[in-house]
Short mmCIF file of C-alpha atoms in Angstrom, two decimals:
data_model
loop_
_atom_site.label_atom_id
_atom_site.label_comp_id
_atom_site.label_asym_id
_atom_site.label_seq_id
_atom_site.Cartn_x
_atom_site.Cartn_y
_atom_site.Cartn_z
CA MET Z 1 -38.26 -54.62 -43.55
CA LYS Z 2 -38.91 -52.01 -40.81
CA LEU Z 3 -38.75 -48.42 -41.73
CA LEU Z 4 -36.53 -46.66 -39.27
CA VAL Z 5 -37.65 -43.07 -38.54
CA SER Z 6 -35.26 -40.82 -36.66
CA LYS Z 7 -36.70 -39.30 -33.47
CA LYS Z 8 -34.30 -36.37 -33.66
CA PRO Z 9 -36.37 -34.20 -36.00
CA VAL Z 10 -39.49 -34.64 -33.81
CA LEU Z 11 -37.61 -33.81 -30.61
CA LEU Z 12 -35.99 -30.83 -32.25
CA SER Z 13 -39.33 -29.51 -33.36
CA ILE Z 14 -40.73 -29.85 -29.87
CA LEU Z 15 -37.70 -28.00 -28.39
CA ILE Z 16 -37.97 -25.28 -30.99
CA GLY Z 17 -41.70 -24.88 -30.28
CA MET Z 18 -41.06 -24.60 -26.55
CA LEU Z 19 -38.29 -22.06 -27.19
CA LEU Z 20 -40.54 -19.97 -29.37
CA MET Z 21 -43.36 -20.03 -26.79
CA THR Z 22 -40.93 -18.97 -24.09
CA ILE Z 23 -39.60 -16.09 -26.16
CA SER Z 24 -43.11 -15.00 -27.08
CA TYR Z 25 -44.18 -15.11 -23.42
CA PHE Z 26 -41.06 -13.21 -22.29
CA PHE Z 27 -41.69 -10.36 -24.70
CA GLN Z 28 -45.29 -9.80 -23.72
CA PRO Z 29 -45.38 -6.47 -21.92
CA LEU Z 30 -45.72 -6.32 -18.10
CA MET Z 31 -48.75 -4.08 -17.66
CA PRO Z 32 -49.09 -1.79 -14.54
CA PHE Z 33 -51.50 -2.83 -11.87
CA LYS Z 34 -53.07 -1.63 -8.61
CA SER Z 35 -51.52 -3.44 -5.67
CA ILE Z 36 -54.17 -4.72 -3.18
CA ALA Z 37 -53.10 -6.03 0.23
CA HIS Z 38 -55.08 -9.14 1.05
CA ARG Z 39 -56.48 -8.67 4.54
CA GLY Z 40 -53.82 -6.02 4.95
CA ALA Z 41 -50.11 -6.91 4.64
CA SER Z 42 -51.09 -10.36 6.00
CA ALA Z 43 -47.64 -11.99 5.20
CA LEU Z 44 -46.06 -9.59 7.74
CA ALA Z 45 -48.72 -8.86 10.30
CA PRO Z 46 -51.90 -10.57 11.63
CA GLU Z 47 -54.61 -10.43 9.02
CA ASN Z 48 -57.50 -8.02 9.22
CA THR Z 49 -56.01 -5.94 12.01
CA LEU Z 50 -55.04 -2.30 12.27
CA ALA Z 51 -51.43 -3.46 12.38
CA SER Z 52 -51.73 -5.24 9.03
CA PHE Z 53 -53.44 -2.24 7.46
CA GLU Z 54 -50.84 0.16 8.76
CA LYS Z 55 -48.06 -2.12 7.40
CA ALA Z 56 -49.83 -2.06 3.99
CA ILE Z 57 -49.85 1.68 4.05
CA GLU Z 58 -46.13 1.76 4.98
CA MET Z 59 -45.32 -0.56 2.09
CA GLY Z 60 -47.06 1.63 -0.46
CA PHE Z 61 -49.96 -0.63 -1.47
CA ASP Z 62 -52.75 1.05 -3.43
CA TYR Z 63 -55.55 -0.69 -1.57
CA ILE Z 64 -56.21 -2.82 1.42
CA GLU Z 65 -58.77 -5.61 1.09
CA LEU Z 66 -60.69 -6.60 4.19
CA ASP Z 67 -63.66 -8.74 5.31
CA VAL Z 68 -66.67 -7.67 7.36
CA ARG Z 69 -69.22 -9.60 9.42
CA LEU Z 70 -72.02 -8.56 11.81
CA SER Z 71 -71.61 -8.95 15.55
CA LYS Z 72 -74.43 -9.97 17.84
CA ASP Z 73 -75.14 -6.27 18.49
CA LYS Z 74 -75.25 -5.63 14.69
CA GLN Z 75 -71.98 -3.80 14.30
CA LEU Z 76 -69.56 -4.36 11.34
CA VAL Z 77 -66.43 -6.00 12.60
CA VAL Z 78 -63.38 -6.82 10.44
CA ILE Z 79 -62.69 -10.53 10.38
CA HIS Z 80 -62.65 -13.23 7.77
CA ASP Z 81 -63.97 -16.38 9.52
CA ALA Z 82 -67.37 -16.90 10.97
CA ASN Z 83 -65.66 -18.25 14.10
CA VAL Z 84 -62.92 -16.44 16.15
CA LEU Z 85 -61.00 -19.63 16.84
CA ARG Z 86 -58.40 -19.43 14.09
CA THR Z 87 -57.23 -15.77 14.55
CA THR Z 88 -57.87 -15.08 18.30
CA ASP Z 89 -57.40 -16.66 21.70
CA GLY Z 90 -61.18 -17.11 22.03
CA GLU Z 91 -63.98 -19.28 20.84
CA GLY Z 92 -67.44 -18.70 19.38
CA LEU Z 93 -69.29 -17.38 16.41
CA ILE Z 94 -69.11 -13.67 15.50
CA GLU Z 95 -72.86 -13.47 15.30
CA GLU Z 96 -73.15 -14.73 18.87
CA LEU Z 97 -70.58 -12.30 20.33
CA THR Z 98 -70.98 -8.60 21.07
CA VAL Z 99 -68.36 -5.95 20.23
CA LYS Z 100 -67.41 -5.91 23.89
CA ASP Z 101 -66.85 -9.67 23.82
CA LEU Z 102 -64.81 -9.40 20.60
CA LYS Z 103 -62.67 -6.54 21.96
CA ASN Z 104 -61.57 -8.68 24.87
CA LEU Z 105 -59.91 -11.11 22.54
CA ASP Z 106 -56.27 -11.17 21.46
CA ALA Z 107 -56.16 -11.13 17.67
CA GLY Z 108 -52.33 -10.91 17.24
CA SER Z 109 -50.51 -13.53 19.36
CA TRP Z 110 -51.47 -16.36 16.99
CA PHE Z 111 -49.30 -14.66 14.36
CA SER Z 112 -46.34 -13.48 16.51
CA PRO Z 113 -45.66 -12.52 20.11
CA ALA Z 114 -44.77 -9.06 18.77
CA TYR Z 115 -48.49 -8.53 18.00
CA ALA Z 116 -49.84 -9.66 21.34
CA GLY Z 117 -52.87 -7.58 22.34
CA GLU Z 118 -53.83 -6.69 18.76
CA LYS Z 119 -57.69 -6.36 18.62
CA ILE Z 120 -60.41 -7.18 16.06
CA PRO Z 121 -61.25 -3.78 14.61
CA LEU Z 122 -64.55 -2.26 13.81
CA LEU Z 123 -65.00 -1.14 10.24
CA THR Z 124 -65.37 2.47 11.43
CA GLU Z 125 -62.01 2.21 13.09
CA VAL Z 126 -60.37 1.10 9.85
CA LEU Z 127 -62.09 3.86 7.91
CA LYS Z 128 -60.74 6.40 10.36
CA GLN Z 129 -57.21 4.90 10.19
CA ALA Z 130 -56.99 4.68 6.43
CA SER Z 131 -58.78 7.83 5.34
CA GLY Z 132 -56.67 9.70 2.83
CA LYS Z 133 -53.89 7.22 3.03
CA ILE Z 134 -54.97 4.21 0.95
CA GLY Z 135 -57.94 2.78 -0.95
CA ILE Z 136 -60.24 0.20 0.71
CA ILE Z 137 -62.00 -2.86 -0.73
CA ILE Z 138 -64.53 -4.24 1.61
CA GLU Z 139 -65.78 -7.84 1.18
CA MET Z 140 -69.13 -8.67 2.70
CA LYS Z 141 -68.86 -12.18 4.10
CA SER Z 142 -71.95 -14.27 3.64
CA PRO Z 143 -74.41 -11.30 3.60
CA GLU Z 144 -77.22 -13.53 2.56
CA ASN Z 145 -76.95 -15.32 5.96
CA GLN Z 146 -76.67 -12.10 7.99
CA PRO Z 147 -79.92 -10.05 7.68
CA GLY Z 148 -79.30 -6.37 7.64
CA MET Z 149 -75.58 -6.44 6.80
CA THR Z 150 -75.95 -4.92 3.37
CA GLU Z 151 -78.20 -2.12 4.62
CA ILE Z 152 -76.00 -1.36 7.57
CA LEU Z 153 -72.86 -1.22 5.41
CA ALA Z 154 -74.57 1.02 2.90
CA ASP Z 155 -75.65 3.38 5.70
CA VAL Z 156 -72.19 3.52 7.14
CA LEU Z 157 -70.51 4.25 3.80
CA ASN Z 158 -73.15 6.76 2.71
CA SER Z 159 -72.69 8.78 5.89
CA TYR Z 160 -68.89 8.54 5.71
CA LYS Z 161 -67.10 11.02 3.49
CA PRO Z 162 -63.53 9.67 3.15
CA ASP Z 163 -60.68 11.14 1.21
CA SER Z 164 -59.71 7.64 0.10
CA GLN Z 165 -61.45 5.49 -2.46
CA ILE Z 166 -63.77 2.76 -1.15
CA LYS Z 167 -65.16 -0.25 -3.06
CA VAL Z 168 -67.40 -3.14 -1.94
CA GLN Z 169 -67.48 -6.74 -3.21
CA SER Z 170 -69.08 -10.12 -2.41
CA PHE Z 171 -69.70 -13.53 -3.98
CA HIS Z 172 -73.45 -12.96 -3.51
CA ILE Z 173 -75.02 -11.37 -6.65
CA ASN Z 174 -78.37 -10.34 -5.19
CA GLU Z 175 -76.81 -8.68 -2.14
CA MET Z 176 -74.48 -6.70 -4.43
CA LYS Z 177 -77.45 -5.66 -6.54
CA LYS Z 178 -79.14 -4.39 -3.32
CA PHE Z 179 -76.01 -2.65 -2.15
CA HIS Z 180 -75.71 -0.83 -5.50
CA GLU Z 181 -79.33 0.36 -5.14
CA LEU Z 182 -78.64 1.61 -1.57
CA ALA Z 183 -75.25 3.17 -2.35
CA PRO Z 184 -74.94 3.86 -6.05
CA GLU Z 185 -72.01 6.20 -5.74
CA ILE Z 186 -69.70 3.48 -4.27
CA PRO Z 187 -68.23 1.09 -6.79
CA ALA Z 188 -69.60 -2.49 -6.45
CA GLY Z 189 -67.94 -5.68 -7.58
CA LEU Z 190 -68.39 -9.46 -7.71
CA LEU Z 191 -66.04 -12.08 -6.50
CA LEU Z 192 -65.84 -15.02 -8.94
CA SER Z 193 -64.63 -18.60 -8.61
CA LYS Z 194 -66.10 -19.82 -11.88
CA HIS Z 195 -66.15 -18.73 -15.50
CA LEU Z 196 -68.59 -16.17 -16.86
CA ASP Z 197 -70.11 -16.10 -20.33
CA LEU Z 198 -70.94 -12.98 -22.28
CA PHE Z 199 -74.53 -13.00 -21.13
CA HIS Z 200 -73.49 -12.78 -17.47
CA LEU Z 201 -70.82 -10.21 -18.26
CA ALA Z 202 -73.52 -8.03 -19.89
CA SER Z 203 -76.19 -8.54 -17.16
CA TYR Z 204 -73.88 -7.89 -14.20
CA ARG Z 205 -72.77 -4.54 -15.57
CA ASP Z 206 -75.98 -2.96 -14.41
CA PHE Z 207 -74.62 -2.94 -10.89
CA ALA Z 208 -70.97 -4.02 -10.92
CA SER Z 209 -67.92 -2.05 -12.10
CA PHE Z 210 -65.21 -4.58 -11.24
CA LEU Z 211 -64.76 -8.30 -11.02
CA SER Z 212 -62.40 -10.06 -8.61
CA VAL Z 213 -61.49 -13.39 -10.20
CA HIS Z 214 -59.51 -16.44 -8.99
CA HIS Z 215 -56.18 -16.26 -10.81
CA LEU Z 216 -56.35 -19.70 -12.25
CA LEU Z 217 -59.55 -18.76 -14.15
CA LEU Z 218 -58.09 -15.74 -15.90
CA SER Z 219 -57.11 -15.59 -19.47
CA LYS Z 220 -56.23 -12.81 -21.94
CA SER Z 221 -59.48 -13.44 -23.91
CA PHE Z 222 -61.60 -13.22 -20.77
CA ILE Z 223 -59.98 -9.94 -19.75
CA ASN Z 224 -60.44 -8.53 -23.23
CA GLN Z 225 -64.10 -9.44 -23.22
CA ALA Z 226 -64.64 -7.94 -19.74
CA GLU Z 227 -62.93 -4.73 -20.73
CA LEU Z 228 -65.42 -4.29 -23.62
CA PHE Z 229 -68.10 -4.06 -20.90
CA GLY Z 230 -66.13 -1.62 -18.91
CA TYR Z 231 -65.05 -3.87 -16.00
CA GLU Z 232 -61.83 -3.67 -14.08
CA ILE Z 233 -60.44 -7.09 -13.33
CA TYR Z 234 -58.65 -7.97 -10.10
CA SER Z 235 -56.90 -11.35 -9.52
CA TRP Z 236 -57.01 -13.20 -6.25
CA THR Z 237 -55.11 -14.32 -4.31
CA ILE Z 238 -51.47 -14.15 -5.52
CA SER Z 239 -49.15 -15.89 -2.99
CA LYS Z 240 -46.05 -16.58 -5.09
CA GLN Z 241 -43.66 -14.10 -6.64
CA TYR Z 242 -43.65 -15.61 -10.13
CA GLN Z 243 -47.44 -15.10 -10.38
CA PHE Z 244 -47.15 -11.29 -10.39
CA ALA Z 245 -45.51 -11.27 -13.83
CA ASP Z 246 -48.00 -13.85 -15.02
CA MET Z 247 -50.89 -11.65 -14.05
CA GLN Z 248 -49.21 -8.56 -15.52
CA ARG Z 249 -48.81 -10.26 -18.83
CA LEU Z 250 -52.54 -11.10 -18.82
CA GLY Z 251 -53.29 -7.43 -18.20
CA VAL Z 252 -55.19 -7.52 -14.93
CA HIS Z 253 -55.99 -4.13 -13.45
CA GLY Z 254 -55.32 -5.10 -9.85
CA ILE Z 255 -53.54 -7.89 -7.97
CA ILE Z 256 -54.76 -9.05 -4.54
CA SER Z 257 -51.81 -10.47 -2.64
CA ASP Z 258 -50.53 -11.12 0.88
CA ASP Z 259 -47.14 -9.51 0.12
CA GLU Z 260 -45.67 -7.05 -2.26
CA LYS Z 261 -43.84 -7.93 -5.53
CA ARG Z 262 -40.26 -8.44 -4.53
CA ILE Z 263 -38.47 -10.50 -7.09
CA PRO Z 264 -37.81 -8.74 -10.40
CA ASP Z 265 -39.02 -10.50 -13.57
CA SER Z 266 -36.31 -12.63 -15.15
CA ILE Z 267 -35.70 -15.27 -17.82
CA MET Z 268 -35.52 -17.86 -15.06
CA TYR Z 269 -39.16 -17.20 -13.95
CA VAL Z 270 -40.23 -17.15 -17.61
CA LEU Z 271 -38.69 -20.68 -18.00
CA ILE Z 272 -40.19 -22.19 -14.89
CA THR Z 273 -43.59 -20.46 -14.94
CA PRO Z 274 -45.36 -23.14 -17.02
CA PHE Z 275 -44.17 -25.85 -14.69
CA LEU Z 276 -45.10 -23.91 -11.52
CA LYS Z 277 -48.53 -23.10 -12.97
CA GLY Z 278 -49.11 -26.72 -13.68
CA GLN Z 279 -48.18 -27.66 -10.13
CA ASP Z 280 -50.62 -24.99 -8.77
CA LEU Z 281 -53.41 -26.28 -10.99
CA ILE Z 282 -52.97 -29.85 -9.88
CA LYS Z 283 -52.88 -28.89 -6.21
CA THR Z 284 -55.99 -26.77 -6.67
CA LEU Z 285 -57.91 -29.64 -8.41
CA LEU Z 286 -56.85 -32.10 -5.71
CA ALA Z 287 -57.63 -29.78 -2.78
#
């Protein structure tokens, strides 16, 4: 004789558990954060241009985040890719083009005809534009492959006395150590795309004051551990509105995003956040 067990109590327990988790998540406080415009307000203007930085200032961001590379004539230019193909009407590697060559390129039309004629800016031009208006986070792109970049950046920032706050970050640990030695008064940070253990958190504190971490790697426990060592934690790169509340509940200190937070937190986003996060994780793993 088979023993018939009703599935209703099991299903009810699962539903109650999900409801309690949702309620618990909903009542976690939304912590304040510094808003950081990824390559400027890059959802609304061509990335890493004076137009995108001006738009970020108008929108009230706390910081702009930008990328620097060295031109052939050893000047710091603001661009993300090693090649100009994606964001200009030209071709060629940054390291093989002079500033004069780069300034002849159109860095705005690819985004919208409204930005035709926008130029690749020099770092010094951005510093002049943003001084006293907004903070600046500068990412050194591949400094280990561009001899002299770290020294040149340190010289520029040491000689520049802005009214706005400036920070520098990179994925490359040794170059950030060197930068800190050359410019100890300017906050230095590490970009991270993998987990850190307590040993690394302790050892990096000698030269780094903040960590910029991929948002899928962040957890409440990691942030709590990092705070014990005095780090600020910034999440990158937030591209969807529901993720703002998710990062706020974790307690990050800054959110790097292409656009500002527009949609107010609601019970709907609480309910669908686990599903959306799962989709994002699967897409990331399959990418």
